[in-house]
Coordinates of C-alpha atoms and ligand atoms in Angstrom, one line a residue:
X1 CA 23.4 -104.0 -62.6
X2 CA 20.4 -103.2 -61.2
X3 CA 20.4 -100.8 -57.8
X4 CA 18.7 -103.5 -55.9
X5 CA 21.8 -105.9 -56.2
X6 CA 24.1 -103.3 -54.8
X7 CA 22.1 -102.5 -52.0
X8 CA 21.3 -106.1 -51.0
X9 CA 24.4 -107.4 -51.4
X10 CA 25.9 -104.5 -49.7
X11 CA 23.9 -104.9 -46.7
X12 CA 24.4 -108.5 -46.4
X13 CA 28.3 -107.9 -46.0
X14 CA 27.8 -104.5 -44.2
X15 CA 30.7 -105.6 -42.0
X16 CA 33.3 -106.0 -44.7
X17 CA 32.1 -103.9 -47.1
X18 CA 32.1 -100.9 -44.5
X19 CA 36.0 -100.2 -44.4
X20 CA 35.8 -100.2 -48.1
X21 CA 33.4 -97.6 -48.4
X22 CA 35.2 -95.6 -45.7
X23 CA 38.3 -95.9 -47.3
X24 CA 37.5 -95.5 -51.1
X25 CA 34.2 -95.0 -52.7
X26 CA 30.8 -95.9 -51.3
X27 CA 30.2 -97.5 -54.5
X28 CA 33.1 -99.8 -54.8
X29 CA 31.3 -102.0 -56.9
X30 CA 33.8 -104.6 -57.3
X31 CA 34.4 -105.3 -53.7
X32 CA 30.6 -105.3 -53.0
X33 CA 29.9 -107.7 -55.5
X34 CA 32.6 -109.9 -54.8
X35 CA 31.1 -110.2 -51.3
X36 CA 29.6 -113.9 -51.0
X37 CA 25.6 -114.4 -50.9
X38 CA 24.4 -115.1 -47.3
X39 CA 22.5 -118.3 -47.1
X40 CA 19.9 -117.3 -44.4
X41 CA 18.4 -119.0 -41.5
X42 CA 14.7 -119.9 -42.4
X43 CA 13.7 -119.6 -39.0
X44 CA 11.2 -117.1 -38.5
X45 CA 11.4 -116.0 -42.2
X46 CA 8.2 -114.2 -43.2
X47 CA 6.4 -115.8 -46.3
X48 CA 6.3 -112.5 -47.7
X49 CA 10.3 -112.4 -47.5
X50 CA 12.0 -111.7 -51.0
X51 CA 14.0 -115.0 -50.5
X52 CA 10.8 -117.1 -50.5
X53 CA 8.9 -114.9 -52.9
X54 CA 11.6 -115.6 -55.6
X55 CA 11.9 -119.1 -54.5
X56 CA 8.3 -119.6 -55.4
X57 CA 8.5 -117.6 -58.8
X58 CA 11.6 -119.6 -59.9
X59 CA 9.6 -123.0 -59.0
X60 CA 6.6 -121.8 -60.9
X61 CA 8.8 -120.9 -63.8
X62 CA 10.6 -124.0 -63.8
X63 CA 7.6 -126.1 -63.5
X64 CA 6.4 -124.7 -67.0
X65 CA 9.4 -126.1 -68.9
X66 CA 9.5 -129.3 -70.4
X67 CA 11.1 -131.9 -68.3
X68 CA 14.1 -132.3 -71.0
X69 CA 15.0 -129.0 -70.2
X70 CA 17.9 -128.9 -67.9
X71 CA 16.5 -125.8 -66.2
X72 CA 13.0 -127.8 -65.3
X73 CA 11.9 -128.5 -62.0
X74 CA 11.4 -131.9 -62.8
X75 CA 14.9 -132.3 -64.5
X76 CA 16.6 -130.7 -61.5
X77 CA 14.8 -133.1 -59.2
X78 CA 16.0 -136.1 -61.5
X79 CA 19.6 -135.0 -61.3
X80 CA 19.4 -136.1 -57.7
X81 CA 16.9 -139.2 -58.3
X82 CA 13.7 -139.9 -60.3
X83 CA 11.2 -142.7 -61.3
X84 CA 11.2 -141.3 -64.8
X85 CA 12.2 -143.3 -67.5
X86 CA 14.3 -142.3 -70.1
X87 CA 18.1 -141.5 -70.1
X88 CA 19.3 -137.7 -69.4
X89 CA 22.7 -136.4 -68.7
X90 CA 23.3 -136.6 -65.0
X91 CA 20.0 -138.1 -64.1
X92 CA 20.1 -140.4 -60.7
X93 CA 23.8 -139.3 -59.7
X94 CA 23.2 -138.1 -56.2
X95 CA 26.0 -139.8 -53.7
X96 CA 24.6 -141.7 -50.5
X97 CA 26.4 -143.9 -48.3
X98 CA 29.9 -143.2 -50.2
X99 CA 32.7 -140.9 -49.6
X100 CA 30.9 -138.3 -52.0
X101 CA 27.8 -137.7 -49.8
X102 CA 28.7 -134.1 -48.5
X103 CA 30.7 -133.0 -51.7
X104 CA 27.9 -134.0 -54.4
X105 CA 25.1 -132.5 -52.6
X106 CA 27.2 -129.4 -52.0
X107 CA 27.8 -129.2 -55.9
X108 CA 24.0 -129.9 -56.7
X109 CA 22.7 -127.1 -54.4
X110 CA 25.4 -124.8 -55.8
X111 CA 24.0 -125.2 -59.5
X112 CA 20.4 -125.2 -58.3
X113 CA 20.9 -121.8 -56.4
X114 CA 22.4 -120.3 -59.5
X115 CA 19.4 -121.5 -61.4
X116 CA 16.9 -120.4 -59.1
X117 CA 18.6 -116.9 -59.2
X118 CA 18.1 -116.9 -63.1
X119 CA 14.8 -118.3 -63.1
X120 CA 13.4 -115.8 -60.6
X121 CA 15.3 -112.9 -62.0
X122 CA 16.5 -112.2 -58.3
X123 CA 20.4 -112.1 -58.8
X124 CA 20.9 -111.7 -55.2
X125 CA 19.2 -115.0 -54.1
X126 CA 20.6 -117.7 -51.8
X127 CA 19.2 -120.6 -50.7
X128 CA 18.2 -120.4 -46.8
X129 CA 18.6 -123.4 -44.5
X130 CA 16.5 -125.2 -42.2
X131 CA 18.2 -125.2 -38.7
X132 CA 15.8 -128.0 -37.1
X133 CA 18.3 -128.7 -34.5
X134 CA 16.9 -125.4 -32.9
X135 CA 13.9 -126.6 -30.9
X136 CA 11.8 -123.6 -32.4
X137 CA 12.1 -125.0 -35.8
X138 CA 11.1 -128.7 -35.5
X139 CA 8.0 -128.2 -37.3
X140 CA 7.6 -127.8 -41.1
X141 CA 8.4 -123.8 -41.5
X142 CA 5.1 -122.0 -42.3
X143 CA 5.8 -121.0 -45.6
X144 CA 5.9 -124.6 -46.8
X145 CA 2.6 -125.1 -45.4
X146 CA 0.4 -122.9 -47.6
X147 CA -1.6 -124.8 -49.8
X148 CA -1.4 -121.7 -52.2
X149 CA 2.3 -121.6 -52.4
X150 CA 4.8 -123.4 -55.0
X151 CA 6.6 -124.4 -51.6
X152 CA 3.9 -126.7 -50.6
X153 CA 3.1 -130.4 -51.5
X154 CA 0.0 -132.0 -50.7
X155 CA -0.5 -135.0 -48.3
X156 CA 0.4 -137.7 -48.8
X157 CA 3.5 -136.7 -50.8
X158 CA 4.3 -135.5 -47.3
X159 CA 3.6 -137.6 -44.4
X160 CA 0.9 -136.9 -41.8
X161 CA 1.1 -134.1 -39.9
X162 CA 3.6 -131.9 -41.4
X163 CA 1.5 -129.8 -43.7
X164 CA -1.0 -129.4 -40.5
X165 CA 2.0 -128.1 -38.3
X166 CA 1.2 -130.9 -35.7
X167 CA 4.4 -133.2 -36.5
X168 CA 7.7 -132.5 -35.4
X169 CA 11.0 -134.1 -35.1
X170 CA 12.0 -135.7 -31.7
X171 CA 15.2 -134.2 -30.6
X172 CA 17.1 -137.6 -31.1
X173 CA 16.1 -137.3 -34.7
X174 CA 18.2 -134.1 -35.5
X175 CA 21.2 -134.3 -33.3
X176 CA 24.2 -133.5 -35.5
X177 CA 26.5 -133.8 -32.1
X178 CA 28.1 -137.2 -33.0
X179 CA 29.0 -136.2 -36.6
X180 CA 30.4 -133.0 -35.3
X181 CA 32.3 -134.6 -32.7
X182 CA 34.0 -137.1 -35.1
X183 CA 37.4 -135.9 -35.9
X184 CA 38.0 -137.8 -39.3
X185 CA 36.1 -136.5 -42.5
X186 CA 34.1 -139.8 -43.4
X187 CA 33.1 -140.6 -39.8
X188 CA 31.8 -137.0 -39.5
X189 CA 30.2 -137.1 -43.0
X190 CA 28.7 -140.3 -42.4
X191 CA 27.3 -139.5 -39.1
X192 CA 25.7 -136.4 -40.3
X193 CA 24.2 -138.3 -43.4
X194 CA 22.3 -140.7 -40.8
X195 CA 21.7 -137.9 -37.9
X196 CA 20.0 -135.6 -39.0
X197 CA 20.2 -136.3 -42.5
X198 CA 18.4 -139.6 -43.2
X199 CA 16.1 -139.0 -40.3
X200 CA 14.8 -135.9 -41.5
X201 CA 13.7 -137.6 -44.8
X202 CA 12.2 -140.5 -43.3
X203 CA 10.2 -138.3 -41.0
X204 CA 9.0 -136.2 -43.3
X205 CA 8.3 -139.2 -45.6
X206 CA 6.3 -138.9 -48.9
X207 CA 8.5 -137.5 -51.4
X208 CA 11.2 -136.8 -49.2
X209 CA 11.2 -140.2 -47.8
X210 CA 12.0 -141.8 -51.1
X211 CA 15.2 -141.0 -52.8
X212 CA 13.8 -141.2 -56.2
X213 CA 11.3 -138.3 -55.5
X214 CA 12.9 -136.6 -52.6
X215 CA 14.1 -133.6 -54.8
X216 CA 10.5 -132.7 -55.8
X217 CA 9.9 -131.3 -52.7
X218 CA 10.9 -127.7 -52.3
X219 CA 12.2 -128.4 -48.6
X220 CA 14.7 -130.9 -49.9
X221 CA 16.8 -127.7 -50.6
X222 CA 16.4 -125.9 -47.5
X223 CA 17.4 -129.3 -45.6
X224 CA 20.2 -129.8 -47.7
X225 CA 21.3 -126.1 -47.2
X226 CA 21.6 -127.1 -43.5
X227 CA 23.5 -130.3 -44.1
X228 CA 26.1 -128.4 -46.2
X229 CA 26.2 -126.0 -43.2
X230 CA 27.2 -128.9 -41.0
X231 CA 30.2 -129.4 -43.2
X232 CA 31.7 -126.0 -42.4
X233 CA 30.9 -126.1 -38.9
X234 CA 32.3 -129.4 -38.5
X235 CA 35.7 -128.0 -40.2
X236 CA 35.9 -124.8 -38.1
X237 CA 36.2 -126.9 -34.8
X238 CA 39.6 -127.6 -35.9
X239 CA 41.3 -130.2 -33.7
X240 CA 42.9 -131.8 -36.9
X241 CA 39.5 -131.8 -38.6
X242 CA 40.3 -131.5 -42.5
X243 CA 38.9 -132.5 -45.8
X244 CA 39.8 -135.8 -47.1
X245 CA 43.0 -134.2 -49.5
X246 CA 45.1 -137.4 -49.2
X247 CA 42.3 -139.4 -50.8
X248 CA 43.0 -138.9 -54.6
X249 CA 39.8 -140.2 -55.7
X250 CA 37.8 -137.9 -53.5
X251 CA 39.6 -135.0 -54.8
X252 CA 39.4 -136.0 -58.4
X253 CA 36.1 -137.5 -59.2
X254 CA 34.3 -135.2 -61.7
X255 CA 30.2 -134.7 -61.6
X256 CA 28.1 -133.1 -64.1
X257 CA 25.6 -130.4 -63.7
X258 CA 24.2 -127.8 -65.6
X259 CA 24.7 -123.9 -65.5
X260 CA 21.9 -121.4 -65.2
X261 CA 22.1 -121.3 -69.1
X262 CA 21.6 -125.2 -69.4
X263 CA 25.0 -125.8 -70.4
X264 CA 26.8 -128.9 -68.7
X265 CA 29.3 -128.1 -66.4
X266 CA 31.6 -130.5 -64.4
X267 CA 33.1 -130.3 -61.3
X268 CA 35.5 -131.9 -58.7
X269 CA 36.0 -131.5 -54.8
X270 CA 38.7 -129.5 -55.3
X271 CA 36.4 -126.7 -56.7
X272 CA 34.3 -126.7 -53.7
X273 CA 36.5 -126.8 -50.5
X274 CA 36.2 -123.0 -49.6
X275 CA 32.3 -121.8 -50.3
X276 CA 32.8 -118.1 -49.8
X277 CA 36.0 -118.2 -52.0
X278 CA 35.1 -120.5 -54.6
X279 CA 31.5 -120.7 -54.6
X280 CA 30.6 -117.1 -52.9
X281 CA 28.3 -117.9 -50.5
X282 CA 28.6 -118.2 -46.6
X283 CA 25.9 -119.0 -44.0
X284 CA 24.2 -116.7 -41.8
X285 CA 26.0 -116.5 -38.6
X286 CA 28.7 -119.1 -39.3
X287 CA 32.1 -118.7 -37.9
X288 CA 34.9 -117.8 -40.4
X289 CA 35.0 -120.4 -42.8
X290 CA 38.3 -123.0 -43.0
X291 CA 40.0 -122.6 -46.1
X292 CA 41.4 -125.9 -47.5
X293 CA 43.5 -126.2 -50.8
X294 CA 43.9 -129.3 -52.9
X295 CA 47.4 -128.9 -53.3
X296 CA 48.0 -128.4 -49.7
X297 CA 47.4 -131.4 -47.5
X298 CA 47.0 -130.5 -43.9
X299 CA 49.2 -132.5 -41.4
X300 CA 48.6 -134.4 -39.3
X301 CA 45.0 -135.5 -40.1
X302 CA 42.9 -138.2 -38.5
X303 CA 41.9 -141.7 -39.8
X304 CA 39.5 -143.8 -38.0
X305 CA 40.5 -147.4 -37.6
X306 CA 38.1 -149.9 -36.4
X307 CA 38.8 -153.2 -35.1
X308 CA 36.4 -155.7 -33.9
X309 CA 36.5 -156.8 -30.0
X310 CA 33.6 -159.1 -30.0
X311 CA 30.9 -160.2 -32.9
X312 CA 27.3 -161.2 -31.4
X313 CA 26.5 -164.5 -32.0
X314 CA 23.2 -165.6 -33.6
X315 CA 21.4 -165.0 -36.7
X316 CA 20.8 -161.7 -38.2
X317 CA 18.5 -159.3 -36.2
X318 CA 15.6 -158.0 -37.8
X319 CA 13.8 -154.8 -36.9
X320 CA 10.3 -154.6 -37.4
X321 CA 6.9 -152.8 -35.7
X322 CA 8.0 -153.8 -32.1
X323 CA 11.1 -153.0 -30.0
X324 CA 13.8 -155.4 -30.3
X325 CA 16.2 -156.1 -27.7
X326 CA 19.7 -157.9 -28.4
X327 CA 21.6 -158.9 -25.3
X328 CA 25.5 -157.8 -25.5
X329 CA 27.4 -159.8 -23.1
X330 CA 30.3 -157.9 -22.0
X331 CA 31.7 -160.2 -19.2
X332 CA 34.9 -161.1 -21.4
X333 CA 35.4 -157.4 -22.0
X334 CA 35.2 -155.6 -19.0
X335 CA 39.1 -155.5 -18.3
X336 CA 39.5 -154.7 -22.2
X337 CA 36.7 -151.8 -22.0
X338 CA 37.5 -149.9 -18.7
X339 CA 40.9 -148.5 -19.5
X340 CA 39.4 -147.5 -23.1
X341 CA 36.7 -145.3 -21.4
X342 CA 39.6 -142.8 -20.3
X343 CA 41.5 -143.1 -23.7
X344 CA 41.8 -139.9 -25.6
X345 CA 42.3 -141.3 -29.1
X346 CA 40.5 -144.8 -29.1
X347 CA 36.6 -145.2 -28.1
X348 CA 34.3 -148.3 -28.2
X349 CA 31.8 -148.4 -30.7
X350 CA 28.8 -150.6 -31.4
X351 CA 28.9 -151.5 -35.1
X352 CA 26.1 -152.4 -36.9
X353 CA 27.0 -154.3 -40.7
X354 CA 25.2 -155.4 -43.6
X355 CA 21.9 -153.5 -42.9
X356 CA 19.3 -153.5 -45.5
X357 CA 15.8 -153.5 -46.4
X358 CA 13.8 -154.5 -49.6
X359 CA 12.3 -151.1 -49.6
X360 CA 12.3 -147.9 -47.5
X361 CA 11.4 -148.9 -44.1
X362 CA 9.7 -145.5 -43.1
X363 CA 10.9 -145.6 -39.6
X364 CA 13.7 -144.3 -37.4
X365 CA 15.0 -146.7 -34.9
X366 CA 16.5 -145.1 -32.0
X367 CA 19.0 -147.4 -30.4
X368 CA 20.1 -147.5 -26.8
X369 CA 22.8 -149.7 -25.0
X370 CA 22.6 -150.6 -21.2
X371 CA 19.5 -148.6 -20.3
X372 CA 18.0 -149.9 -17.3
X373 CA 14.6 -151.1 -17.0
X374 CA 12.0 -148.3 -16.5
X375 CA 13.8 -145.0 -17.6
X376 CA 12.3 -143.1 -20.4
X377 CA 14.1 -143.6 -23.7
X378 CA 15.1 -140.4 -25.3
X379 CA 17.8 -138.5 -26.7
X380 CA 18.8 -137.2 -23.2
X381 CA 19.2 -140.7 -21.9
X382 CA 23.1 -141.3 -21.5
X383 CA 22.4 -145.0 -23.0
X384 CA 21.2 -143.2 -26.6
X385 CA 23.6 -144.3 -29.1
X386 CA 22.2 -142.9 -32.6
X387 CA 19.6 -143.8 -34.9
X388 CA 19.2 -146.1 -37.8
X389 CA 17.1 -144.9 -40.6
X390 CA 17.6 -146.2 -44.3
X391 CA 17.2 -143.7 -47.0
X392 CA 19.5 -144.8 -49.9
X393 CA 22.3 -147.3 -48.8
X394 CA 20.8 -150.6 -47.8
X395 CA 17.8 -150.3 -49.6
X396 CA 17.5 -152.7 -52.4
X397 CA 14.6 -151.1 -54.5
X398 CA 16.7 -147.6 -54.8
X399 CA 19.7 -148.6 -56.4
X400 CA 21.4 -146.5 -59.4
X401 CA 24.3 -148.9 -59.3
X402 CA 25.3 -151.6 -57.4
X403 CA 23.5 -152.3 -54.2
X404 CA 25.7 -151.2 -50.9
X405 CA 24.5 -152.3 -47.7
X406 CA 24.1 -149.5 -45.0
X407 CA 26.9 -149.5 -42.2
X408 CA 26.7 -148.0 -38.6
X409 CA 29.2 -147.1 -36.1
X410 CA 28.0 -145.8 -32.9
X411 CA 30.2 -143.8 -30.5
X412 CA 29.3 -146.1 -27.3
X413 CA 31.8 -144.5 -24.4
X414 CA 29.0 -142.7 -22.6
X415 CA 26.5 -145.4 -22.6
X416 CA 29.1 -148.0 -21.6
X417 CA 30.3 -145.6 -18.7
X418 CA 26.7 -145.7 -17.3
X419 CA 26.1 -149.3 -17.7
X420 CA 29.5 -150.3 -16.2
X421 CA 28.5 -148.7 -13.0
X422 CA 25.4 -151.1 -12.6
X423 CA 27.5 -154.3 -12.8
X424 CA 25.3 -155.9 -15.4
X425 CA 27.0 -158.4 -17.6
X426 CA 24.1 -158.7 -20.2
X427 CA 23.6 -155.2 -21.7
X428 CA 20.4 -154.8 -23.4
X429 CA 20.8 -153.2 -27.1
X430 CA 17.5 -151.8 -27.7
X431 CA 16.2 -151.1 -31.0
X432 CA 12.8 -148.7 -30.9
X433 CA 10.8 -148.0 -33.7
X434 CA 10.1 -144.1 -33.7
X435 CA 8.3 -141.6 -35.6
X436 CA 7.5 -137.9 -35.9
X437 CA 6.0 -136.6 -32.7
X438 CA 2.6 -135.7 -33.0
X439 CA 1.1 -132.8 -30.9
X440 CA 4.4 -133.4 -29.0
X441 CA 3.8 -137.1 -28.3
X442 CA 5.8 -139.9 -29.8
X443 CA 3.8 -141.7 -32.6
X444 CA 3.7 -145.2 -33.5
X445 CA 5.2 -145.6 -36.9
X446 CA 4.1 -148.1 -39.5
X447 CA 7.2 -150.1 -40.8
X448 CA 7.0 -150.6 -44.4
X449 CA 9.7 -152.8 -44.9
X450 CA 11.7 -154.9 -41.9
X451 CA 15.3 -154.0 -41.7
X452 CA 17.8 -156.7 -41.4
X453 CA 21.3 -156.4 -39.6
X454 CA 23.5 -159.1 -40.8
X455 CA 26.2 -158.4 -37.9
X456 CA 26.6 -156.5 -34.5
X457 CA 30.0 -156.0 -33.0
X458 CA 31.8 -154.2 -30.5
X459 CA 34.8 -152.8 -31.6
X460 CA 37.6 -150.3 -31.0
X461 CA 37.5 -147.1 -32.9
X462 CA 40.9 -145.4 -33.0
X463 CA 42.0 -142.2 -34.3
X464 CA 45.1 -142.4 -35.8
X465 CA 47.1 -139.3 -36.7
X466 CA 48.9 -139.5 -40.3
X467 CA 51.7 -137.2 -40.4
X468 CA 52.3 -138.1 -44.0
X469 CA 50.3 -138.6 -47.3
X470 CA 48.9 -139.2 -49.7
X471 CA 47.6 -142.7 -48.7
X472 CA 45.3 -145.2 -50.3
X473 CA 41.8 -144.6 -48.8
X474 CA 41.3 -147.5 -46.3
X475 CA 37.5 -147.4 -46.5
X476 CA 36.3 -149.2 -49.3
X477 CA 36.0 -147.6 -52.6
X478 CA 32.2 -146.4 -53.5
X479 CA 30.6 -148.8 -55.9
X480 CA 30.0 -147.0 -58.9
X481 CA 32.5 -145.5 -61.1
X482 CA 31.1 -142.3 -62.6
Ligands
LIG501 CU1 20.3 -137.0 -51.7 CU2 19.1 -135.8 -48.7 O1 19.5 -136.7 -50.3

């Protein structure tokens, strides 16, 4: 063990280690080494920070390896998705729009991080996270913009303005609040997958905008580190939030990766429930992690049941270059809706079903319900429902199994409460195509492929408390067996 490891990991865990140091010996290596790695916030991190220097060194070394070597940059990216031909173990195995989005990506990052540690010769390395929700971190982090750096990807493999530092995320595209507020796991995961996850991919575009190329960009991993952090943050809010431990399929599906020696490894969700304990990492400044166990199902837990009240008539709605407005006639629903706005366990949602596009549309549509004409449409508007951005689910050209259309459920209580005050009968449901901000101003995005929405419904989402289990999952099973 080098001196460096002891010291750095010691510092990283100073609080926990201090008592050990006082109580016994300063060099109580076991407890120091057992302390988890800390995944640090990328915000303000200097390009010369050892974390970034090691990341660069590893990428450089990995790019020198042949594609068929599991430790190569190409192979690691291909595990997520690739356009390369050839059948290699674990290629194209990422999970999107399924029950396994959070869990698969957690496993993927874990092994990637170990490989970076090895390839950089930096046994202390931990993947940083990009906290773009923070208004000071909405542009591409500076270390990723330096053309001389391995963290750089040239235009147009990154969309316009990101490398120049002029592009930034609108607040509405990087807003985890709906996901964090959800009580049941699959709703929270699905919302976070959309916003901020898909939006970040679509806004950065280039490689990041395409599921088969995204993981070639080093920024992919710091993006996903943040998405993984949200899983922990979601759990720590309590209120009955728990991993879907009653779902046997979720717990037992096994995925294949490679360790830092190039050996195949297999993992299930049960191996990744407790980051610090099982995977030896924490996030900088996160609250104490919730510990869950596969054999211990926590009761009660929540399940959301969605029940349609009204399906909008008419042909499928098509989203293209222009803003689209669909009237939602609530005249028959007023009596029904009003009490629901007060209810604790039920709320109104707008559901978009069978959402699909031929290719990645390359656009984030902001969705608003009932906004009066003339008010600025942005995330602060109470009528803002959420975003529609297709990255994998719903995109016909990117299927590594069977095609699954995308599905969206937007909590609509706030927008409806505001709209009901105005006595309108027909509430406009508005879809606004948006791109990243350029120099702080909205840009008009180019629509690469229109999006078709098969059905729009007003529905009730009911949080159901489950006091026993296990149960058969009520959501459709993901489409491809592994
Ligand atoms: Cu598997 Cu952000 O992608």
